[in-house]
């Protein structure tokens, strides 16, 4: 796919069609290398200019070379011949390419079978009363999202790139398919005239230590020798449990503290997997303090050690505990230790790491092996205490499965129908323990506990999961189904408790730091669900340049702008000296993925708006208006 575009350009420019008409054997004998030498060696996406953008950013413009200079020279001449166009025209060209890519990758379905008619939606179908959710195109065009071949079908369900004979797939709900176009568009629109100094790209990508890391096996004695003194460990673990919404759904704190005392009384008799759990807590707690710019707990034995090295040692010892106790035969503490280890791997990089997602697959299978996917009430041998902790753990796994699968652009691992575990009760750790025979009733949600917040968010992610499943489905979805999910999503969000539900961006400025962060997280989940749901229908008609689905257009733009505005606000509020200083570590790569999706959709809308024929007909006929100007959108980017 990457090789055909330049070949076609050369062929059309020369008008001879020599490359296009060459035999199959000749194509096999000569396949020009179209990426520059640097990009090919680093496995980067080259824009094929001379010098290319990657080399310019790294101050290596003078060394940007191409192996097949003849082919490059022709392409360069073509580029120069078109460079005399005005800046505005160049922007439009990039935007048109952006639009065509989105439409071709996500909105085409093959025609070997009749495609069901896409339902016309009435105003009553929209959550916004009195707003027309759908308007016929002037020519009555039926946007059936249909293609003409098997290739169209495959690409409508995602995107596969081939680089050096290696396939890489991401689903249609992922931003990666048009990330390069977004960066190019932002540069040409002048959204960011100054390019920050780019960090050097590591030669070796970050890979999970548990799967391919250079971690050697260790004995119990070696692992215990790496644990600092009790005063240091006390400070580290207390910092972890003092962090709201971090360990509350995974660990029963009173029980852990009892086990903690027994550990210090007799370390050699403590299960090695529990020691792994302790080390994973220490790894995360220290890492959070480093990311927050705080000084980790120090002592004479760690004062001379780099905090990053301390995190690395704790993570290494966690892996050694998992291996020593054979995590492939899961038992007590295995799932909890794997989960916290996975989170520590996730925070190693600001980018999505596919290897870490593979580790999460181990967590899912280990949890299922232990029966976490079946509600404990079915089994009399499982204690009331253990059953409730399994519900908490399973709820965390479900949520993480959704957001991490979206991050790597693949279908989620756990589908509806394969589990029946109930939601955990809204109770505190002090309300039950190992000796509890009957669980107390849930506390009212007016007593907004960490479990209550988690349950409220999980209700939204449950609907979000259904949206993601249909986005990854290989079957076409009618617009009436989309609107039914849209209505269900809005109703679920409206049922959320007032402390975490917001109506405007200004609501994120109200409340305690913990409440504000919870508001931000819940609203971000809601807005992203809206984007993923309506993205396939955020298209313009190729014949009329209008939006056949104006409600979907409006939803994507509104949700994306809310996400970008939230990003700006949270970036300011987490700065040094501001109320949320110390919480910036929570803006991890999971949230970065949300911001990139929103930016992509806004770029698509701007591209459509400044083309030769802006698609404003739908807005004029339906009364749907976008309240932001293009300048405000560019500023948000």
Coordinates of C-alpha atoms in Angstrom, one line a residue, residues 501-511 516 519:
X501 CA -21.7 14.8 37.0
X502 CA -20.9 18.0 35.2
X503 CA -22.9 20.2 32.8
X504 CA -20.1 22.6 31.7
X505 CA -16.3 22.8 31.8
X506 CA -16.5 25.2 34.7
X507 CA -17.8 22.4 36.9
X508 CA -14.3 20.9 36.9
X509 CA -13.2 23.9 39.0
X510 CA -15.6 23.1 41.8
X511 CA -14.9 20.7 44.7
X516 CA -12.5 17.3 40.6
X519 CA -15.5 14.5 37.6

